[in-house]
JSON list of C-alpha atoms in Angstrom, two decimals:
[
{"chain": "J", "resi": 1, "resn": "LEU", "atom": "CA", "xyz": [0.00, 0.00, -0.01]},
{"chain": "J", "resi": 2, "resn": "VAL", "atom": "CA", "xyz": [1.50, 3.34, -1.07]},
{"chain": "J", "resi": 3, "resn": "ARG", "atom": "CA", "xyz": [0.49, 6.80, 0.09]},
{"chain": "J", "resi": 4, "resn": "CYS", "atom": "CA", "xyz": [2.12, 10.18, -0.55]},
{"chain": "J", "resi": 5, "resn": "VAL", "atom": "CA", "xyz": [1.88, 11.99, 2.80]},
{"chain": "J", "resi": 6, "resn": "MET", "atom": "CA", "xyz": [3.80, 15.08, 1.64]},
{"chain": "J", "resi": 7, "resn": "GLY", "atom": "CA", "xyz": [4.05, 16.51, -1.84]},
{"chain": "J", "resi": 8, "resn": "LYS", "atom": "CA", "xyz": [2.76, 14.82, -5.00]},
{"chain": "J", "resi": 9, "resn": "ILE", "atom": "CA", "xyz": [3.85, 11.81, -7.12]},
{"chain": "J", "resi": 10, "resn": "PHE", "atom": "CA", "xyz": [2.73, 10.02, -10.29]},
{"chain": "J", "resi": 11, "resn": "ASP", "atom": "CA", "xyz": [2.66, 6.38, -9.17]},
{"chain": "J", "resi": 12, "resn": "VAL", "atom": "CA", "xyz": [2.88, 3.39, -11.55]},
{"chain": "J", "resi": 13, "resn": "ALA", "atom": "CA", "xyz": [2.35, -0.33, -11.04]},
{"chain": "J", "resi": 14, "resn": "VAL", "atom": "CA", "xyz": [3.30, -2.91, -13.73]},
{"chain": "J", "resi": 15, "resn": "ASP", "atom": "CA", "xyz": [2.11, -6.53, -13.79]},
{"chain": "J", "resi": 16, "resn": "ILE", "atom": "CA", "xyz": [5.20, -8.73, -14.01]},
{"chain": "J", "resi": 17, "resn": "ARG", "atom": "CA", "xyz": [3.47, -12.06, -13.38]},
{"chain": "J", "resi": 18, "resn": "LYS", "atom": "CA", "xyz": [4.51, -14.08, -16.46]},
{"chain": "J", "resi": 19, "resn": "ASP", "atom": "CA", "xyz": [1.38, -16.27, -16.33]},
{"chain": "J", "resi": 20, "resn": "SER", "atom": "CA", "xyz": [-0.99, -13.32, -16.01]},
{"chain": "J", "resi": 21, "resn": "PRO", "atom": "CA", "xyz": [-3.27, -12.19, -18.88]},
{"chain": "J", "resi": 22, "resn": "THR", "atom": "CA", "xyz": [-2.23, -8.61, -17.97]},
{"chain": "J", "resi": 23, "resn": "PHE", "atom": "CA", "xyz": [1.53, -9.36, -17.96]},
{"chain": "J", "resi": 24, "resn": "GLY", "atom": "CA", "xyz": [3.36, -6.19, -19.01]},
{"chain": "J", "resi": 25, "resn": "LYS", "atom": "CA", "xyz": [0.32, -3.94, -18.56]},
{"chain": "J", "resi": 26, "resn": "TRP", "atom": "CA", "xyz": [0.48, -0.90, -16.29]},
{"chain": "J", "resi": 27, "resn": "THR", "atom": "CA", "xyz": [-1.76, 1.40, -14.32]},
{"chain": "J", "resi": 28, "resn": "ALA", "atom": "CA", "xyz": [-0.96, 4.81, -12.85]},
{"chain": "J", "resi": 29, "resn": "TYR", "atom": "CA", "xyz": [-2.43, 7.27, -10.38]},
{"chain": "J", "resi": 30, "resn": "GLU", "atom": "CA", "xyz": [-1.57, 10.64, -9.00]},
{"chain": "J", "resi": 31, "resn": "LEU", "atom": "CA", "xyz": [-1.07, 10.44, -5.26]},
{"chain": "J", "resi": 32, "resn": "SER", "atom": "CA", "xyz": [-0.72, 13.54, -3.08]},
{"chain": "J", "resi": 33, "resn": "GLU", "atom": "CA", "xyz": [-1.03, 14.88, 0.40]},
{"chain": "J", "resi": 34, "resn": "ASP", "atom": "CA", "xyz": [-4.12, 16.74, -0.82]},
{"chain": "J", "resi": 35, "resn": "ASN", "atom": "CA", "xyz": [-6.05, 13.94, -2.49]},
{"chain": "J", "resi": 36, "resn": "LYS", "atom": "CA", "xyz": [-5.01, 11.32, 0.18]},
{"chain": "J", "resi": 37, "resn": "HIS", "atom": "CA", "xyz": [-5.37, 8.50, -2.36]},
{"chain": "J", "resi": 38, "resn": "MET", "atom": "CA", "xyz": [-3.54, 5.26, -1.77]},
{"chain": "J", "resi": 39, "resn": "LEU", "atom": "CA", "xyz": [-2.43, 2.59, -4.22]},
{"chain": "J", "resi": 40, "resn": "TRP", "atom": "CA", "xyz": [-2.42, -1.12, -3.42]},
{"chain": "J", "resi": 41, "resn": "ILE", "atom": "CA", "xyz": [0.41, -2.89, -5.27]},
{"chain": "J", "resi": 42, "resn": "PRO", "atom": "CA", "xyz": [-0.09, -6.65, -5.18]},
{"chain": "J", "resi": 43, "resn": "LYS", "atom": "CA", "xyz": [2.66, -9.26, -5.11]},
{"chain": "J", "resi": 44, "resn": "GLY", "atom": "CA", "xyz": [4.01, -9.73, -8.62]},
{"chain": "J", "resi": 45, "resn": "PHE", "atom": "CA", "xyz": [3.84, -6.09, -9.61]},
{"chain": "J", "resi": 46, "resn": "ALA", "atom": "CA", "xyz": [6.74, -3.71, -10.21]},
{"chain": "J", "resi": 47, "resn": "HIS", "atom": "CA", "xyz": [6.45, -0.20, -8.75]},
{"chain": "J", "resi": 48, "resn": "ALA", "atom": "CA", "xyz": [7.81, 3.19, -9.82]},
{"chain": "J", "resi": 49, "resn": "PHE", "atom": "CA", "xyz": [6.97, 6.83, -9.29]},
{"chain": "J", "resi": 50, "resn": "LEU", "atom": "CA", "xyz": [7.74, 10.27, -10.62]},
{"chain": "J", "resi": 51, "resn": "THR", "atom": "CA", "xyz": [8.01, 13.04, -8.02]},
{"chain": "J", "resi": 52, "resn": "LEU", "atom": "CA", "xyz": [5.90, 16.01, -9.08]},
{"chain": "J", "resi": 53, "resn": "SER", "atom": "CA", "xyz": [6.73, 18.35, -6.22]},
{"chain": "J", "resi": 54, "resn": "ASP", "atom": "CA", "xyz": [10.06, 19.74, -4.96]},
{"chain": "J", "resi": 55, "resn": "GLU", "atom": "CA", "xyz": [9.90, 17.18, -2.14]},
{"chain": "J", "resi": 56, "resn": "ALA", "atom": "CA", "xyz": [7.76, 14.17, -1.49]},
{"chain": "J", "resi": 57, "resn": "GLU", "atom": "CA", "xyz": [7.36, 11.77, 1.38]},
{"chain": "J", "resi": 58, "resn": "ILE", "atom": "CA", "xyz": [5.95, 8.32, 0.63]},
{"chain": "J", "resi": 59, "resn": "MET", "atom": "CA", "xyz": [4.64, 5.88, 3.17]},
{"chain": "J", "resi": 60, "resn": "TYR", "atom": "CA", "xyz": [4.65, 2.15, 2.38]},
{"chain": "J", "resi": 61, "resn": "LYS", "atom": "CA", "xyz": [2.72, -0.65, 4.14]},
{"chain": "J", "resi": 62, "resn": "VAL", "atom": "CA", "xyz": [4.36, -3.94, 3.17]},
{"chain": "J", "resi": 63, "resn": "SER", "atom": "CA", "xyz": [2.95, -7.28, 4.23]},
{"chain": "J", "resi": 64, "resn": "GLY", "atom": "CA", "xyz": [4.87, -10.49, 4.81]},
{"chain": "J", "resi": 65, "resn": "ALA", "atom": "CA", "xyz": [8.33, -9.27, 3.75]},
{"chain": "J", "resi": 66, "resn": "GLU", "atom": "CA", "xyz": [11.23, -7.13, 4.72]},
{"chain": "J", "resi": 67, "resn": "TYR", "atom": "CA", "xyz": [13.40, -5.17, 2.33]},
{"chain": "J", "resi": 68, "resn": "SER", "atom": "CA", "xyz": [15.64, -7.50, 0.41]},
{"chain": "J", "resi": 69, "resn": "PRO", "atom": "CA", "xyz": [18.64, -5.83, -1.32]},
{"chain": "J", "resi": 70, "resn": "GLU", "atom": "CA", "xyz": [19.23, -8.88, -3.52]},
{"chain": "J", "resi": 71, "resn": "HIS", "atom": "CA", "xyz": [15.73, -8.41, -5.00]},
{"chain": "J", "resi": 72, "resn": "ASP", "atom": "CA", "xyz": [16.17, -4.68, -5.53]},
{"chain": "J", "resi": 73, "resn": "SER", "atom": "CA", "xyz": [16.07, -4.28, -9.31]},
{"chain": "J", "resi": 74, "resn": "GLY", "atom": "CA", "xyz": [13.83, -2.68, -11.88]},
{"chain": "J", "resi": 75, "resn": "ILE", "atom": "CA", "xyz": [13.02, -1.78, -15.44]},
{"chain": "J", "resi": 76, "resn": "ILE", "atom": "CA", "xyz": [14.19, 1.42, -17.17]},
{"chain": "J", "resi": 77, "resn": "TRP", "atom": "CA", "xyz": [11.58, 4.17, -16.79]},
{"chain": "J", "resi": 78, "resn": "ASN", "atom": "CA", "xyz": [11.13, 4.86, -20.52]},
{"chain": "J", "resi": 79, "resn": "ASP", "atom": "CA", "xyz": [10.93, 1.25, -21.65]},
{"chain": "J", "resi": 80, "resn": "PRO", "atom": "CA", "xyz": [9.53, 1.05, -25.21]},
{"chain": "J", "resi": 81, "resn": "HIS", "atom": "CA", "xyz": [7.65, -2.24, -24.58]},
{"chain": "J", "resi": 82, "resn": "LEU", "atom": "CA", "xyz": [5.75, -0.85, -21.58]},
{"chain": "J", "resi": 83, "resn": "ASN", "atom": "CA", "xyz": [5.33, 2.58, -23.16]},
{"chain": "J", "resi": 84, "resn": "ILE", "atom": "CA", "xyz": [4.29, 4.17, -19.89]},
{"chain": "J", "resi": 85, "resn": "ASN", "atom": "CA", "xyz": [2.71, 7.59, -20.34]},
{"chain": "J", "resi": 86, "resn": "TRP", "atom": "CA", "xyz": [4.48, 9.61, -17.65]},
{"chain": "J", "resi": 87, "resn": "HIS", "atom": "CA", "xyz": [2.69, 12.82, -18.76]},
{"chain": "J", "resi": 88, "resn": "LEU", "atom": "CA", "xyz": [6.04, 14.67, -18.66]},
{"chain": "J", "resi": 89, "resn": "GLU", "atom": "CA", "xyz": [4.84, 17.48, -20.91]},
{"chain": "J", "resi": 90, "resn": "GLU", "atom": "CA", "xyz": [1.60, 17.88, -18.91]},
{"chain": "J", "resi": 91, "resn": "TYR", "atom": "CA", "xyz": [3.67, 18.16, -15.71]},
{"chain": "J", "resi": 92, "resn": "GLY", "atom": "CA", "xyz": [6.22, 20.53, -17.25]},
{"chain": "J", "resi": 93, "resn": "ILE", "atom": "CA", "xyz": [9.12, 18.09, -16.93]},
{"chain": "J", "resi": 94, "resn": "ASP", "atom": "CA", "xyz": [11.71, 18.10, -19.74]},
{"chain": "J", "resi": 95, "resn": "LYS", "atom": "CA", "xyz": [13.85, 15.26, -18.45]},
{"chain": "J", "resi": 96, "resn": "PRO", "atom": "CA", "xyz": [13.31, 13.27, -15.24]},
{"chain": "J", "resi": 97, "resn": "SER", "atom": "CA", "xyz": [16.15, 13.24, -12.73]},
{"chain": "J", "resi": 98, "resn": "LEU", "atom": "CA", "xyz": [17.31, 9.65, -12.16]},
{"chain": "J", "resi": 99, "resn": "SER", "atom": "CA", "xyz": [19.65, 8.05, -9.65]},
{"chain": "J", "resi": 100, "resn": "GLU", "atom": "CA", "xyz": [22.70, 6.42, -11.15]},
{"chain": "J", "resi": 101, "resn": "LYS", "atom": "CA", "xyz": [21.20, 3.00, -10.28]},
{"chain": "J", "resi": 102, "resn": "ASP", "atom": "CA", "xyz": [17.91, 3.78, -12.00]},
{"chain": "J", "resi": 103, "resn": "SER", "atom": "CA", "xyz": [19.59, 5.14, -15.12]},
{"chain": "J", "resi": 104, "resn": "MET", "atom": "CA", "xyz": [21.36, 1.78, -15.61]},
{"chain": "J", "resi": 105, "resn": "LEU", "atom": "CA", "xyz": [18.26, -0.48, -15.38]},
{"chain": "J", "resi": 106, "resn": "LYS", "atom": "CA", "xyz": [17.45, -2.93, -18.16]},
{"chain": "J", "resi": 107, "resn": "THR", "atom": "CA", "xyz": [14.49, -2.93, -20.52]},
{"chain": "J", "resi": 108, "resn": "PHE", "atom": "CA", "xyz": [11.36, -5.05, -19.91]},
{"chain": "J", "resi": 109, "resn": "ASP", "atom": "CA", "xyz": [12.39, -7.42, -22.72]},
{"chain": "J", "resi": 110, "resn": "GLU", "atom": "CA", "xyz": [15.92, -7.82, -21.32]},
{"chain": "J", "resi": 111, "resn": "VAL", "atom": "CA", "xyz": [14.52, -8.69, -17.88]},
{"chain": "J", "resi": 112, "resn": "PHE", "atom": "CA", "xyz": [11.76, -11.05, -19.05]},
{"chain": "J", "resi": 113, "resn": "SER", "atom": "CA", "xyz": [13.11, -12.72, -22.21]}
]
């Protein structure tokens, strides 16, 4: 369960369950301190977000697991297979700021081929 308690984010969940009919499909929602919306991300989904405010604080409720560094991976944000509409132009963002780790992530096809 994800909630933005300060600021605003564009939150994305991607189905990465290989046997799922929605494998590779994504959904996205704007979460903010003002709208108080939360997003449930089930097991078998990848998660990413774009910060839309100068600062953002995100609260996670995770069930049945602790953080596992060996499972910390991801898919490059602008993956052509997923074709996630990040609404960059709408939000006035020319180029997202990425961590070094996130800028080196693989594509969806590289991860799941």
